[in-house]
Coordinates of C-alpha atoms and ligand atoms in Angstrom, one line a residue:
X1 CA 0.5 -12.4 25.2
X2 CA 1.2 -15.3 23.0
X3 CA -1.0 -17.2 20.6
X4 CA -1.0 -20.1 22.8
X5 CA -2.8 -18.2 25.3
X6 CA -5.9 -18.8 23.1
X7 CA -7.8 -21.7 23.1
X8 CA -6.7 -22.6 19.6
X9 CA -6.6 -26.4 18.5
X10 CA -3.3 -27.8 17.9
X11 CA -3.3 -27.7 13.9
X12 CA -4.0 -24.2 13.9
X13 CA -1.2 -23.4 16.1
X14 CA 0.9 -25.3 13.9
X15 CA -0.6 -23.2 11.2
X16 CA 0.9 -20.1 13.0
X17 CA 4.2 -21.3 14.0
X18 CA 4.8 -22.3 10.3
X19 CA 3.2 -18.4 8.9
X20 CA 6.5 -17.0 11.1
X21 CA 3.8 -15.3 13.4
X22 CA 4.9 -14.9 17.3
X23 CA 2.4 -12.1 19.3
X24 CA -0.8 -11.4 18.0
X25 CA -1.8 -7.6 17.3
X26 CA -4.2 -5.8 18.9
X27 CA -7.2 -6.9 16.9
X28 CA -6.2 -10.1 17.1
X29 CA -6.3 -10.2 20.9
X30 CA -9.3 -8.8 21.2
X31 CA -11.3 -10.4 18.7
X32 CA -9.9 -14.3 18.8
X33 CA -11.4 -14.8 22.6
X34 CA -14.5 -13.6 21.4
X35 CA -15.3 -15.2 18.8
X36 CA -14.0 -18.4 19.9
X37 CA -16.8 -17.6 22.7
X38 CA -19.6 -17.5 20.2
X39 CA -20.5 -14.2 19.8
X40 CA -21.0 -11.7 16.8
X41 CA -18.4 -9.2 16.7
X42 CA -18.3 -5.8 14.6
X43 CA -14.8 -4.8 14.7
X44 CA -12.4 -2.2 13.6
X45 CA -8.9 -1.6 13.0
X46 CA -6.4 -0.2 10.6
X47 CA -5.7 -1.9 7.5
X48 CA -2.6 -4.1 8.1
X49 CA -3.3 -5.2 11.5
X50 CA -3.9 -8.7 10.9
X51 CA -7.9 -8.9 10.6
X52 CA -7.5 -11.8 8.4
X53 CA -5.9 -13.6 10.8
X54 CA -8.4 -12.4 13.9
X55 CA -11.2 -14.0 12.2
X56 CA -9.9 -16.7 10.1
X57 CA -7.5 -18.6 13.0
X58 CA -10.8 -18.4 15.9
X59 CA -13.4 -19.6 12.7
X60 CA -11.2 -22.2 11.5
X61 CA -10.3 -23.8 14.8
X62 CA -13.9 -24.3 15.1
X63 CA -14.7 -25.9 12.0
X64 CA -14.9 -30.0 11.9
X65 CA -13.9 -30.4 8.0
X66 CA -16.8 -32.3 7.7
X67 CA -17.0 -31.6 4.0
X68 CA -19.9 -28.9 4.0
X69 CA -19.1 -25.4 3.7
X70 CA -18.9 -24.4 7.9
X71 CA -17.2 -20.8 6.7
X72 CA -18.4 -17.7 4.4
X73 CA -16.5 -14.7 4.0
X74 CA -17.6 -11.9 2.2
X75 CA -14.9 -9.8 0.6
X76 CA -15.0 -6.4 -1.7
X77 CA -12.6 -7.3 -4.3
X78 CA -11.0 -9.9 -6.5
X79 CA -7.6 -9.4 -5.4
X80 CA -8.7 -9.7 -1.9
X81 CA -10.4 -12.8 -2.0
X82 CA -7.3 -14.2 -4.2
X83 CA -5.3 -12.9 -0.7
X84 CA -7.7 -14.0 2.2
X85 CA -8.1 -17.0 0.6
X86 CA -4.4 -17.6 0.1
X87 CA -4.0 -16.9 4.0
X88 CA -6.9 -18.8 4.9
X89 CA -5.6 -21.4 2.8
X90 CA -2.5 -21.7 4.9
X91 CA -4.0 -21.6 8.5
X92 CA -6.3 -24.1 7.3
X93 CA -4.1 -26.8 5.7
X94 CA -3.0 -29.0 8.5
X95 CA -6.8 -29.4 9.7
X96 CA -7.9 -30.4 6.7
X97 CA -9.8 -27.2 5.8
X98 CA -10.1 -26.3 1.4
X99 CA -10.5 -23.1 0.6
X100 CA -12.7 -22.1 -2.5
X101 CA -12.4 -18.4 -4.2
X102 CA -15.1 -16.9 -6.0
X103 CA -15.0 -14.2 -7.7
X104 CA -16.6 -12.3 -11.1
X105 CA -15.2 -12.8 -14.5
X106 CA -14.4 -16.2 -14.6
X107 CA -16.4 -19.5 -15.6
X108 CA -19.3 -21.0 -13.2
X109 CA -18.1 -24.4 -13.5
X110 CA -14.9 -24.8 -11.3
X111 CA -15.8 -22.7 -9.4
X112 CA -19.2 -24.7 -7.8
X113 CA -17.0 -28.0 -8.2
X114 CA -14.2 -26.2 -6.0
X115 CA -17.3 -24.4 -3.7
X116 CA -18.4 -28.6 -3.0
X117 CA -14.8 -29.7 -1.6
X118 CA -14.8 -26.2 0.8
X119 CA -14.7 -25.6 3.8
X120 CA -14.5 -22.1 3.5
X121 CA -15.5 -19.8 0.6
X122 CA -14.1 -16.5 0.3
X123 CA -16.3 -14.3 -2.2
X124 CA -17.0 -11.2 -3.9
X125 CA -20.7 -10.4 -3.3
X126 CA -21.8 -10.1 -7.3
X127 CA -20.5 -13.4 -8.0
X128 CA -21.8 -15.0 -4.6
X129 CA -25.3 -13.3 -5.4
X130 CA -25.5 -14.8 -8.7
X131 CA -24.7 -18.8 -7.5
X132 CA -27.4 -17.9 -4.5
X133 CA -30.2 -16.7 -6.7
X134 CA -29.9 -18.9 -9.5
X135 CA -30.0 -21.6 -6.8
X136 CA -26.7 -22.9 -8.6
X137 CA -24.8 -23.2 -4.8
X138 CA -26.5 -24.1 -1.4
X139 CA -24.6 -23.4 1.6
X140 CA -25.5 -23.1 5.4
X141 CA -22.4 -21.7 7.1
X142 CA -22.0 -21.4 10.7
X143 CA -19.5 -18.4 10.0
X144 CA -20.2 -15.2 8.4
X145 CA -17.5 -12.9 7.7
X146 CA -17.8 -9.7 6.4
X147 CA -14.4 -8.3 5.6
X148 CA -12.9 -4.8 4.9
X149 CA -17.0 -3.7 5.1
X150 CA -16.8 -0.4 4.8
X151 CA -15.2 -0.6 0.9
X152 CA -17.6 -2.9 0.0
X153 CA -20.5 -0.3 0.9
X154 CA -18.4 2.3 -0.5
X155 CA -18.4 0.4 -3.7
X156 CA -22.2 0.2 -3.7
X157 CA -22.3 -3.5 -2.6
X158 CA -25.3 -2.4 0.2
X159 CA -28.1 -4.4 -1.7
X160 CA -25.9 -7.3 -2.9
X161 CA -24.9 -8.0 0.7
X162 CA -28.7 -7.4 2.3
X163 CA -29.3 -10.1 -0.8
X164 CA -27.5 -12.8 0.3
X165 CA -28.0 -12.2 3.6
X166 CA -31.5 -14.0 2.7
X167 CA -30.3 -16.8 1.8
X168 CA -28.2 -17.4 5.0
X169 CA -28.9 -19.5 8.2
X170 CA -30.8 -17.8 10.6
X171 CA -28.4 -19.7 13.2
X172 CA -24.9 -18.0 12.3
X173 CA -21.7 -16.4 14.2
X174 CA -21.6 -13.4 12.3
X175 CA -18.5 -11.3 11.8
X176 CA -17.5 -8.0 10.7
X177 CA -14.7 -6.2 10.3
X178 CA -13.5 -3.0 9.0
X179 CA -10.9 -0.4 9.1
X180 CA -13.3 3.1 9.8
X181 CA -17.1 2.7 10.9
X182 CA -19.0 5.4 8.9
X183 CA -22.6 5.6 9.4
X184 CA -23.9 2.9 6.9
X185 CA -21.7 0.4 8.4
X186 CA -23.0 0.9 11.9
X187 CA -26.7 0.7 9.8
X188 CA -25.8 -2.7 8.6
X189 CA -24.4 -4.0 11.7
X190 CA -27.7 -3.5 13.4
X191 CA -29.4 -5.6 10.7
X192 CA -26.9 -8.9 10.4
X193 CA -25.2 -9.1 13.7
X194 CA -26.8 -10.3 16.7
X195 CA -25.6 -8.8 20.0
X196 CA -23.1 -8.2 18.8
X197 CA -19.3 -7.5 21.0
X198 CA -17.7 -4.5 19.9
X199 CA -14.0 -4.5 19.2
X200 CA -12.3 -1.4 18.3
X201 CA -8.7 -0.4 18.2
X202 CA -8.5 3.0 19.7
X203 CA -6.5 5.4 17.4
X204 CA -3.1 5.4 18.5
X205 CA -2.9 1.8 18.6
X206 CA -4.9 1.3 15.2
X207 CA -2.9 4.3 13.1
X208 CA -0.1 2.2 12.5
X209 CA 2.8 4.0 13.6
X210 CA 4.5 1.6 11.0
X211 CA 4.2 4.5 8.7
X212 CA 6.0 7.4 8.5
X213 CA 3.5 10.2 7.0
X214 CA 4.8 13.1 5.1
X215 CA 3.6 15.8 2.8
X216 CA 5.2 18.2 0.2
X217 CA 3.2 21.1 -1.2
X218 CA 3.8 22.0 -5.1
X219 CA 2.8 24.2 -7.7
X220 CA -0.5 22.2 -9.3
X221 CA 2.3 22.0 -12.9
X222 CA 5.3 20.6 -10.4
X223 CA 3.7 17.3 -9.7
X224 CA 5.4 15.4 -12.3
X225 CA 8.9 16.5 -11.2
X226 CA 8.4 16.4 -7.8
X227 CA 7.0 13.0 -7.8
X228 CA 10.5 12.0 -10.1
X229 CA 12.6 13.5 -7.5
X230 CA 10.8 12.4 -4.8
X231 CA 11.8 9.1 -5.9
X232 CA 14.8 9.5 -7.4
X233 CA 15.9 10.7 -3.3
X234 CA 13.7 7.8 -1.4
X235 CA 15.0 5.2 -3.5
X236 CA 11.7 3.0 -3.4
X237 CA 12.6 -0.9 -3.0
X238 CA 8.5 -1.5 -4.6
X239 CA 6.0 1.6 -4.4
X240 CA 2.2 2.7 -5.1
X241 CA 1.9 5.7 -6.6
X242 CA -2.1 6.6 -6.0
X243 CA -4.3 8.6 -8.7
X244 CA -7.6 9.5 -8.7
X245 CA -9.1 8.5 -11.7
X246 CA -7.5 6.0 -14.3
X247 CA -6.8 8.5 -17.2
X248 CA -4.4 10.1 -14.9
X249 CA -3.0 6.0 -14.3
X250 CA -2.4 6.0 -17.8
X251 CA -0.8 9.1 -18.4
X252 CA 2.0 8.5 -15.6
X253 CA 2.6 5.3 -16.9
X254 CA 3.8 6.6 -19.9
X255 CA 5.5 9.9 -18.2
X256 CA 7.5 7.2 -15.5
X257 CA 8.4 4.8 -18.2
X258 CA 9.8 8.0 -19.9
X259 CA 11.9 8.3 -17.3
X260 CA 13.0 5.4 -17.1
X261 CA 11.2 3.3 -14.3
X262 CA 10.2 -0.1 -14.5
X263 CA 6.1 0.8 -13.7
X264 CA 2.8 -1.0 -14.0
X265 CA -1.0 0.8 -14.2
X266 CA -3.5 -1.3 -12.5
X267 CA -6.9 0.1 -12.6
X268 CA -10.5 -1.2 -12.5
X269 CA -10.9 -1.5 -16.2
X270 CA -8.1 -4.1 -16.3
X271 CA -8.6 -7.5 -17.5
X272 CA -8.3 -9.9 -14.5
X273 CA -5.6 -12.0 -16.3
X274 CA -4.1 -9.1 -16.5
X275 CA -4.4 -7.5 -13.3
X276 CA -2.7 -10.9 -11.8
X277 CA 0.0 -11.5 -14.2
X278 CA 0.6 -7.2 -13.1
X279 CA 0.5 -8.3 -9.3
X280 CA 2.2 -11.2 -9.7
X281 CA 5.1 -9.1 -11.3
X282 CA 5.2 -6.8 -8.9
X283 CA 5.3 -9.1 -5.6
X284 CA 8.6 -10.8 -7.3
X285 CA 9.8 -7.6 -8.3
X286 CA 9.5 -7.6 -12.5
X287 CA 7.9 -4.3 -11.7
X288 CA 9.3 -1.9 -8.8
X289 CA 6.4 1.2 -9.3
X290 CA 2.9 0.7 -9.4
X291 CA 0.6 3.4 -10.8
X292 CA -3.4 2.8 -9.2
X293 CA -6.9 3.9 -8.6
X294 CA -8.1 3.5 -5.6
X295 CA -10.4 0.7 -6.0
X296 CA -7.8 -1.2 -8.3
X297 CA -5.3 -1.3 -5.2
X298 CA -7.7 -2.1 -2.6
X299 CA -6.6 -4.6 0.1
X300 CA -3.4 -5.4 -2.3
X301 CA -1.2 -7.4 0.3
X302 CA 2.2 -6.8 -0.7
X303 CA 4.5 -7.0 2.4
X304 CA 7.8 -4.7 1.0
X305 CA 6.1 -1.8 -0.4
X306 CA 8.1 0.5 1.1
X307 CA 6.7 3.6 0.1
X308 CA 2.9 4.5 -1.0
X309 CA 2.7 8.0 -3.0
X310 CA -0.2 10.2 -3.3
X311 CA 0.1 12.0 -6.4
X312 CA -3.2 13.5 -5.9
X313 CA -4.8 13.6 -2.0
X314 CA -7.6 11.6 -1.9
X315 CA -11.1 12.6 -1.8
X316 CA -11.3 11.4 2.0
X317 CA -9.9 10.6 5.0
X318 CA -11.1 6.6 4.6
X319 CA -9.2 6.5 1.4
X320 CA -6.3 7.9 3.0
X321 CA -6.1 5.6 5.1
X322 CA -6.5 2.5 2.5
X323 CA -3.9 3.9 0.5
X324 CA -1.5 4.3 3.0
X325 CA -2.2 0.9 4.9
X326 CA -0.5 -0.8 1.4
X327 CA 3.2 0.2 3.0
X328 CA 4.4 -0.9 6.7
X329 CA 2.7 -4.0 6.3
X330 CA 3.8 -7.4 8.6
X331 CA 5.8 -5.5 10.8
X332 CA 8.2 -3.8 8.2
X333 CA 8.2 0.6 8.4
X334 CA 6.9 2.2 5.3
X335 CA 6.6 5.7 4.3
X336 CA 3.0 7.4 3.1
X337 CA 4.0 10.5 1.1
X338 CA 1.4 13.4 -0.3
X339 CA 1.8 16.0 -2.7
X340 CA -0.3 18.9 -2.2
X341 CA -1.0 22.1 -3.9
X342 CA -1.4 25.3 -1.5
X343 CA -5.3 25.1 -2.3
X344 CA -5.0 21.5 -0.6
X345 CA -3.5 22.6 2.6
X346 CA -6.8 22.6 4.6
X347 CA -7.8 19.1 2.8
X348 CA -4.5 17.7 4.0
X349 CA -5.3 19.1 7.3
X350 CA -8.2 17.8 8.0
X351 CA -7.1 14.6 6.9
X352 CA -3.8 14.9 10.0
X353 CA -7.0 15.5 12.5
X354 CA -9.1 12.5 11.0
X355 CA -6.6 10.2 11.0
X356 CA -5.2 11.2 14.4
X357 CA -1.4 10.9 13.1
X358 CA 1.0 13.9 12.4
X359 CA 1.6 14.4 8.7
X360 CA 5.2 16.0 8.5
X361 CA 5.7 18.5 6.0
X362 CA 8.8 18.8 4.5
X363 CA 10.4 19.9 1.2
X364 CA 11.4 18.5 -1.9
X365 CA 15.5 17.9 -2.0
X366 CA 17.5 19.1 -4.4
X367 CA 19.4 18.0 -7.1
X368 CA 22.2 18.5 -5.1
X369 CA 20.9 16.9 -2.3
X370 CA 20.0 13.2 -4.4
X371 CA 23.2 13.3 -5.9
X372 CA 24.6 13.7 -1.9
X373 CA 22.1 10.9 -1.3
X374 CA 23.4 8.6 -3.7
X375 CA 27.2 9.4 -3.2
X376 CA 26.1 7.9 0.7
X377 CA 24.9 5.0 -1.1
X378 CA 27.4 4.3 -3.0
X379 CA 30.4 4.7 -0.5
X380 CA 28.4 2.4 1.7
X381 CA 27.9 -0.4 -1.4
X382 CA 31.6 0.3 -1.9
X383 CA 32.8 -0.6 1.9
X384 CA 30.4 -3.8 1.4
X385 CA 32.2 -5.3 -1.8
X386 CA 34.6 -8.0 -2.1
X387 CA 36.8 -8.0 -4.1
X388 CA 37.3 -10.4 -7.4
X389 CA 39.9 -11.7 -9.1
X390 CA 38.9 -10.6 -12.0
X391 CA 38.8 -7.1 -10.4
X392 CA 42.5 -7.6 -9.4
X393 CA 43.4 -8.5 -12.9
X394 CA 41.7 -5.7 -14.6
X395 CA 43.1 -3.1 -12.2
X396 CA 46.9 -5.2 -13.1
X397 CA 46.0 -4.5 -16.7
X398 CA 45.4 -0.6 -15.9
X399 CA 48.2 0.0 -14.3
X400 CA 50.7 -0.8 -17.2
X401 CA 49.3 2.4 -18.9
X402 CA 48.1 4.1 -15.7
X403 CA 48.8 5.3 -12.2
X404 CA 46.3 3.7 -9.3
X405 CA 45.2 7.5 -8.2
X406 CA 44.4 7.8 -11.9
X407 CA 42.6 4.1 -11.9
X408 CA 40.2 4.8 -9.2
X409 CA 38.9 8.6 -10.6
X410 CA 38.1 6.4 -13.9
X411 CA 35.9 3.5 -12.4
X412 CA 34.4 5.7 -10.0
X413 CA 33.3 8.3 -12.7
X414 CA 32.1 5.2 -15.0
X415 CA 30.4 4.2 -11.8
X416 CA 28.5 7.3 -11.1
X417 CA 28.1 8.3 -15.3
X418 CA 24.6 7.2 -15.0
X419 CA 23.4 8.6 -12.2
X420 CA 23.5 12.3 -12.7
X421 CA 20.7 13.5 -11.3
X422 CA 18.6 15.8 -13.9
X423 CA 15.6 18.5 -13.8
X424 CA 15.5 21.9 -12.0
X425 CA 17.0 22.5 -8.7
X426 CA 14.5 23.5 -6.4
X427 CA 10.8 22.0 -6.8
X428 CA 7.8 22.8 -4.6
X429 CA 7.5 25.3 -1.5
X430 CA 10.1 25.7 0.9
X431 CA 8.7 25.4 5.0
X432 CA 8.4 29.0 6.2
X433 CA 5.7 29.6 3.3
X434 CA 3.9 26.7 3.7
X435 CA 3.1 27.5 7.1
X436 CA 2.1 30.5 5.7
X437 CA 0.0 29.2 3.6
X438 CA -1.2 26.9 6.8
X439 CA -1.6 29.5 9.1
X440 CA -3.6 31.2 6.0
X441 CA -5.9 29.0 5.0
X442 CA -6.3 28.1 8.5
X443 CA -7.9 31.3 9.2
X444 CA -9.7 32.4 6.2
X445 CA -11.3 28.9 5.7
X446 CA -12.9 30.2 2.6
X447 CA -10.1 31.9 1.3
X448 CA -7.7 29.9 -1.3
X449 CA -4.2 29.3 -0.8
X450 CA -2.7 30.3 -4.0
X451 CA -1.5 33.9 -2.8
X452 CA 1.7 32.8 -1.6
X453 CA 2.8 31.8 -5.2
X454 CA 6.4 32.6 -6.3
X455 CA 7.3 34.1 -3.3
X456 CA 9.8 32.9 -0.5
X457 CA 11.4 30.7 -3.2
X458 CA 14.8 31.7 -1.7
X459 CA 13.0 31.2 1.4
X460 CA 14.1 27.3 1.8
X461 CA 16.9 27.8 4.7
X462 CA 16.0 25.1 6.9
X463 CA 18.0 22.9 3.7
X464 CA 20.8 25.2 2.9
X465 CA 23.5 24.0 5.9
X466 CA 22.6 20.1 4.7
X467 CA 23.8 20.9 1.2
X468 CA 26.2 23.4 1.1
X469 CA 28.4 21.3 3.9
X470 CA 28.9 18.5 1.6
X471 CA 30.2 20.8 -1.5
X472 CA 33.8 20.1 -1.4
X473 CA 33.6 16.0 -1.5
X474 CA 31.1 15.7 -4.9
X475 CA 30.3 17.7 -7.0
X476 CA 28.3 15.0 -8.7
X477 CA 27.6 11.6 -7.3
X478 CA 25.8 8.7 -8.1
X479 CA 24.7 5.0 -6.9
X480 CA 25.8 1.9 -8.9
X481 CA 22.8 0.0 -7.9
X482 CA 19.6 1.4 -9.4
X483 CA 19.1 -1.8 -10.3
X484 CA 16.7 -2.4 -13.2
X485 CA 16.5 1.4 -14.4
X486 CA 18.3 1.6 -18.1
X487 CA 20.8 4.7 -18.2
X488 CA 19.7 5.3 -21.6
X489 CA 15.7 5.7 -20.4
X490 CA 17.1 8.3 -17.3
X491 CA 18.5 10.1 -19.7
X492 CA 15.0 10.7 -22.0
X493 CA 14.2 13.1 -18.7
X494 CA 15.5 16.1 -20.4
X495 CA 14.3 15.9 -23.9
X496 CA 11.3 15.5 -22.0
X497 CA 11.7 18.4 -20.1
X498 CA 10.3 21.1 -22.4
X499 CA 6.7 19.3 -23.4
X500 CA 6.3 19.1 -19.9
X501 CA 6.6 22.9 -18.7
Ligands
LIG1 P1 -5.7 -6.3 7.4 O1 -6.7 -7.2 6.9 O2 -5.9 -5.8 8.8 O3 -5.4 -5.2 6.4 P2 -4.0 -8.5 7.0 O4 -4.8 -9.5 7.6 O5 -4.0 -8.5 5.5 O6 -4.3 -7.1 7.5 O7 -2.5 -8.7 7.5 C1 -1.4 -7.9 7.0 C2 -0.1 -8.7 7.0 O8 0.3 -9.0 8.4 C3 -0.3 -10.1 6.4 O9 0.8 -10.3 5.5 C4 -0.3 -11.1 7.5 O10 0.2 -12.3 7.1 C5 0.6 -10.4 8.6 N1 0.2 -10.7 10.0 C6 -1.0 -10.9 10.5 N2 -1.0 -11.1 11.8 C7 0.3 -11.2 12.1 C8 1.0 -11.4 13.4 N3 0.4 -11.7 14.5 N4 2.3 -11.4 13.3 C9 3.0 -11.1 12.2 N5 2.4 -10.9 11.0 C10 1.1 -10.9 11.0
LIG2 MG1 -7.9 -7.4 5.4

């Protein structure tokens, strides 16, 4: 299927040819015939899938720019309306269509004078509440989105949204969309849509096999260190590394920028200058790590995040699958990776069977097994450089003193001097007690999982071929390119090491 199989008018499939896109996703099939029929629509699907897009292209295509606001759409967060209004925006443009954002925290002024040129307003429902009720913005839309629906309940939006609701058209093509459909969801559906069409994006098609899902059990005291090594091995290109509450943001700020990496805290409390001058940073790549709350890093479009890590599981399976949906976005694979302590196991568990994915448990490498890692990396940058004249000189000017064999040992050691890869060998459980553990906690549901501590550490096996095969070729190794990362911060990580045990 192709987008021209919709009934789409020619600037908005202009719009789509120029945003790269060429098959629409699932959601998108479903929902753009539908609504382009007329009816309401409560759908769901993963985050990622393109829901901006299933609503925005069929609405849009619809609208005549006649200078009234045709198009609402409600949004939980700043960030987000900053993003569907930036992809609205863009499908929009060649039909004439303005975009206004409105959000909390900034001035009333611009924004009603930006709210009168739009065709579409994308809004957070406190601030959208406020121009309603103090009469300060009259709109009668023919559209009414409600997007990512289930966070704004879950951030206590119910009331806000029943609010202004009231001050709606009776007549309206009402819309919502979400990625999971708890109760209250299904609640408010009943009460704004009318007849609605349901679309929803069975499991295996909605889990978005984009992401590969893994988890690592530790010792509650091993998170720091696993995390760093988990890292140190995956080489993120950007990452998210999720907390649970924003004390714990800033602490691993300052324990990562410790060690070295270029990371960012972005929670709630943030002011929003703040926050965008932080996202901004991160999309161009100023900051590689970001450390988050759930609700800071809601809906945060960035399209090469390549890994999302829980430091903590969340509390439930919706946030799970929030936090994950920020990697493997537009196509690209991602990983999701979980730490969990042996009292987490049935947590983590339940989580596998809610999401209807397999979480993969593995272990946590090595040192030996990074600095393999990196030696890989390295030979591979080293069959992909040309070589400079400058190079050739230098090497000219080593061998008056010294012989080639001699030459090369030198630059490689200078290459790899950074790179050594520090803290204690083996972190976290190996496999055969963590399905212990599993099997365990499995069967004495109320039972804790902490019995298995300290033993079957030289348990770990399934690793010991992997390693001990590569001995002979380096005994230390390291990658030239971790760009960004100052040797002289890496090598803070063991003076740390003692205030952290
Ligand atoms: P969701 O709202 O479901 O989380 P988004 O609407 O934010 O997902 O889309 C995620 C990313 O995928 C965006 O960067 C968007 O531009 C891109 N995208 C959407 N639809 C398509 C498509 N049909 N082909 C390629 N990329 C797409
Ligand atoms: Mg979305």
């Amino acid at each position: 299927m192709k987008f021209t199989d919709f009934n789409l008018k020619d600037t908005i499939q202009a719009a789509i040819t120029d945003a790269g896109f060429t098959e629409p996703s699932p959601v998108q099939k479903d929902a753009i015939p539908l609504i382009l029929e007329g009816h309401d629509i409560i759908a769901q699907a993963q985050t990622g899938t393109g829901k901006t897009a299933a609503f925005g292209l069929p609405i849009m295509s619809m609208m005549k720019a006649d200078g009234s606001v045709e198009g609402l759409v409600i949004v939980p967060t700043r960030e987000l309306a900053m993003q569907v209004s930036d992809e609205l925006f863009r499908f929009g443009q060649k039909s004439g269509l303005k975009t206004a954002t409105v959000y909390g925290g900034t001035p009333y002024g611009k924004q009603i004078d930006r709210i009168k040129q739009a065709s579409v307003v994308v809004a957070t429902p406190g601030r959208l509440q406020d121009l309603l009720m103090s009469g300060k913005i009259k709109i009668n839309p023919k559209f009414v989105v409600l997007d990512e629906a289930d966070e704004m309940l879950d951030m206590g939006f119910l009331d806000e949204i029943k609010n202004i609701f009231t001050f709606l058209p009776k007549e309206r093509q009402t819309l919502m969309f979400s990625a999971t459909m708890p109760k209250g969801i299904r609640k408010l559906a009943e009460q704004i849509l009318n007849s609605p069409k349901t679309v929803s994006i069975t499991k295996s098609e909605s889990t978005n096999t984009n992401i590969t899902q893994l988890y690592y059990v530790v010792q509650e005291r091993e998170r720091d260190d696993a995390l760093v090594r988990l890292i140190d091995y995956k080489n993120p290109n950007k990452c998210i590394i999720f907390c649970r509450m924003k004390k714990e943001v800033d602490r691993l700020v300052a324990h990562m920028t410790a060690q070295g990496f270029k990371v960012s805290g972005l929670h709630g409390d943030m002011e929003q200058k703040q926050r965008e001058v932080t996202i901004r940073a991160f999309k161009q790549g100023g900051i590689d790590i970001f450390i988050a709350t759930d609700v800071a890093a809601r809906g945060l479009d960035v399209n090469d995040v390549t890994h999302v890590f829980n430091y903590h599981i969340p509390f439930d399976s919706e946030s799970y699958v929030h936090r994950i949906g920020r990697t493997g976005r537009a196509g690209k694979t991602g990983e999701a990776i979980t730490l969990v302590s042996p009292n987490e196991l049935r947590t983590i568990k339940r989580i596998e069977k809610d999401v209807g994915a397999k979480l993969v448990t593995q272990v946590i490498p090595t040192r030996m097994e990074v600095q393999n890692n990196r030696a890989d990396e390295l030979i591979a940058k080293i069959a992909e450089t040309k070589v400079t004249e400058n190079a050739i000189n230098l090497v000219k000017t080593l061998q008056h003193d010294l012989d080639i064999v001699t030459i090369a040992h030198l630059l490689a050691s200078l290459v790899q001097e950074e790179s050594f890869v520090k803290g204690k060998d083996n972190i976290g459980l190996g496999l055969e007690e963590i399905e212990l553990l599993i099997e365990r906690a499995m069967q004495n549901r109320g039972g804790g999982g902490g019995g298995g501590r300290n033993r079957g550490r030289n348990n770990r096996g399934s690793r010991s071929g992997g390693g001990g095969s590569r001995h002979g070729r380096n005994g230390r190794s390291g990658g030239g390119d971790r760009g960004g990362r100052s040797g002289g911060g890496r090598d803070s990580r063991n003076g740390g090491q003692g205030s952290r045990n």
